[in-house]
């Protein structure tokens, strides 16, 4: 993990850009809370690297638009597993 908050924000952004990960997935990968990831990306990153912020913002917007679909699939899977038992 990075030594400074700005470095951590940049590392998080690069990870999300390369993998297309969600905030939760990035938080799990780096061992920090999703609140910290969100704050780093939405508040700290624009101050230290605008270009990186613009790239990560696009991915976060896509993830947000797909959130309801992922939730529905997870619920469907949950009830299918319950029915199988």
Short mmCIF file of C-alpha atoms in Angstrom, two decimals:
data_model
loop_
_atom_site.label_atom_id
_atom_site.label_comp_id
_atom_site.label_asym_id
_atom_site.label_seq_id
_atom_site.Cartn_x
_atom_site.Cartn_y
_atom_site.Cartn_z
CA UNK A 1 0.00 0.00 0.00
CA UNK A 2 1.14 3.53 -0.70
CA UNK A 3 2.91 5.75 1.82
CA UNK A 4 0.72 8.80 1.29
CA UNK A 5 -2.98 9.29 0.79
CA UNK A 6 -2.44 10.75 -2.69
CA UNK A 7 -0.37 7.73 -3.76
CA UNK A 8 -3.05 5.39 -2.39
CA UNK A 9 -5.74 7.24 -4.36
CA UNK A 10 -3.67 6.91 -7.54
CA UNK A 11 -3.06 3.21 -6.92
CA UNK A 12 -6.77 2.63 -6.39
CA UNK A 13 -7.61 4.50 -9.58
CA UNK A 14 -5.07 2.54 -11.64
CA UNK A 15 -6.40 -0.75 -10.23
CA UNK A 16 -10.00 0.14 -11.07
CA UNK A 17 -9.07 1.35 -14.56
CA UNK A 18 -7.07 -1.80 -15.34
CA UNK A 19 -9.58 -4.29 -13.93
CA UNK A 20 -12.90 -2.46 -14.16
CA UNK A 21 -13.46 -3.39 -10.51
CA UNK A 22 -16.22 -2.00 -8.35
CA UNK A 23 -15.56 0.09 -5.25
CA UNK A 24 -16.29 -2.96 -3.06
CA UNK A 25 -13.91 -5.16 -5.05
CA UNK A 26 -11.14 -2.55 -4.85
CA UNK A 27 -11.69 -2.15 -1.12
CA UNK A 28 -11.43 -5.90 -0.60
CA UNK A 29 -8.30 -6.14 -2.77
CA UNK A 30 -6.49 -3.37 -0.86
CA UNK A 31 -7.86 -4.31 2.57
CA UNK A 32 -9.52 -0.97 3.28
CA UNK A 33 -13.14 0.13 3.68
CA UNK A 34 -15.30 1.00 0.71
CA UNK A 35 -15.91 4.41 2.29
CA UNK A 36 -12.18 5.08 2.15
CA UNK A 37 -11.99 3.97 -1.48
CA UNK A 38 -14.92 6.19 -2.40
CA UNK A 39 -13.50 9.21 -0.56
CA UNK A 40 -10.06 8.70 -2.12
CA UNK A 41 -11.50 8.48 -5.62
CA UNK A 42 -14.16 11.17 -5.43
CA UNK A 43 -12.50 13.82 -3.24
CA UNK A 44 -8.75 13.29 -3.07
CA UNK A 45 -7.95 12.05 -6.57
CA UNK A 46 -9.30 15.14 -8.43
CA UNK A 47 -6.93 17.33 -6.42
CA UNK A 48 -3.80 15.34 -7.21
CA UNK A 49 -4.47 13.86 -10.69
CA UNK A 50 -7.39 15.19 -12.76
CA UNK A 51 -6.66 13.02 -15.80
CA UNK A 52 -6.72 9.81 -13.77
CA UNK A 53 -9.89 10.98 -12.03
CA UNK A 54 -11.68 11.46 -15.35
CA UNK A 55 -10.81 7.92 -16.43
CA UNK A 56 -11.89 6.32 -13.17
CA UNK A 57 -15.07 8.42 -13.07
CA UNK A 58 -16.21 6.82 -16.35
CA UNK A 59 -15.78 3.33 -14.91
CA UNK A 60 -17.52 4.24 -11.67
CA UNK A 61 -20.45 5.67 -13.64
CA UNK A 62 -20.77 2.43 -15.62
CA UNK A 63 -20.64 0.40 -12.41
CA UNK A 64 -23.33 2.61 -10.88
CA UNK A 65 -25.56 2.19 -13.93
CA UNK A 66 -25.21 -1.61 -13.70
CA UNK A 67 -25.68 -1.80 -9.94
CA UNK A 68 -29.39 -2.64 -10.04
CA UNK A 69 -28.77 -5.47 -12.49
CA UNK A 70 -26.06 -7.03 -10.31
CA UNK A 71 -28.34 -6.80 -7.28
CA UNK A 72 -31.14 -8.54 -9.13
CA UNK A 73 -28.85 -11.34 -10.27
CA UNK A 74 -27.54 -11.82 -6.76
CA UNK A 75 -31.07 -12.04 -5.38
CA UNK A 76 -32.06 -14.50 -8.09
CA UNK A 77 -29.06 -16.69 -7.33
CA UNK A 78 -29.85 -16.58 -3.60
CA UNK A 79 -33.40 -17.84 -4.09
CA UNK A 80 -32.35 -20.48 -6.62
CA UNK A 81 -29.87 -21.88 -4.10
CA UNK A 82 -32.54 -21.88 -1.39
CA UNK A 83 -34.96 -23.68 -3.70
CA UNK A 84 -32.33 -26.32 -4.55
CA UNK A 85 -31.92 -27.20 -0.87
#
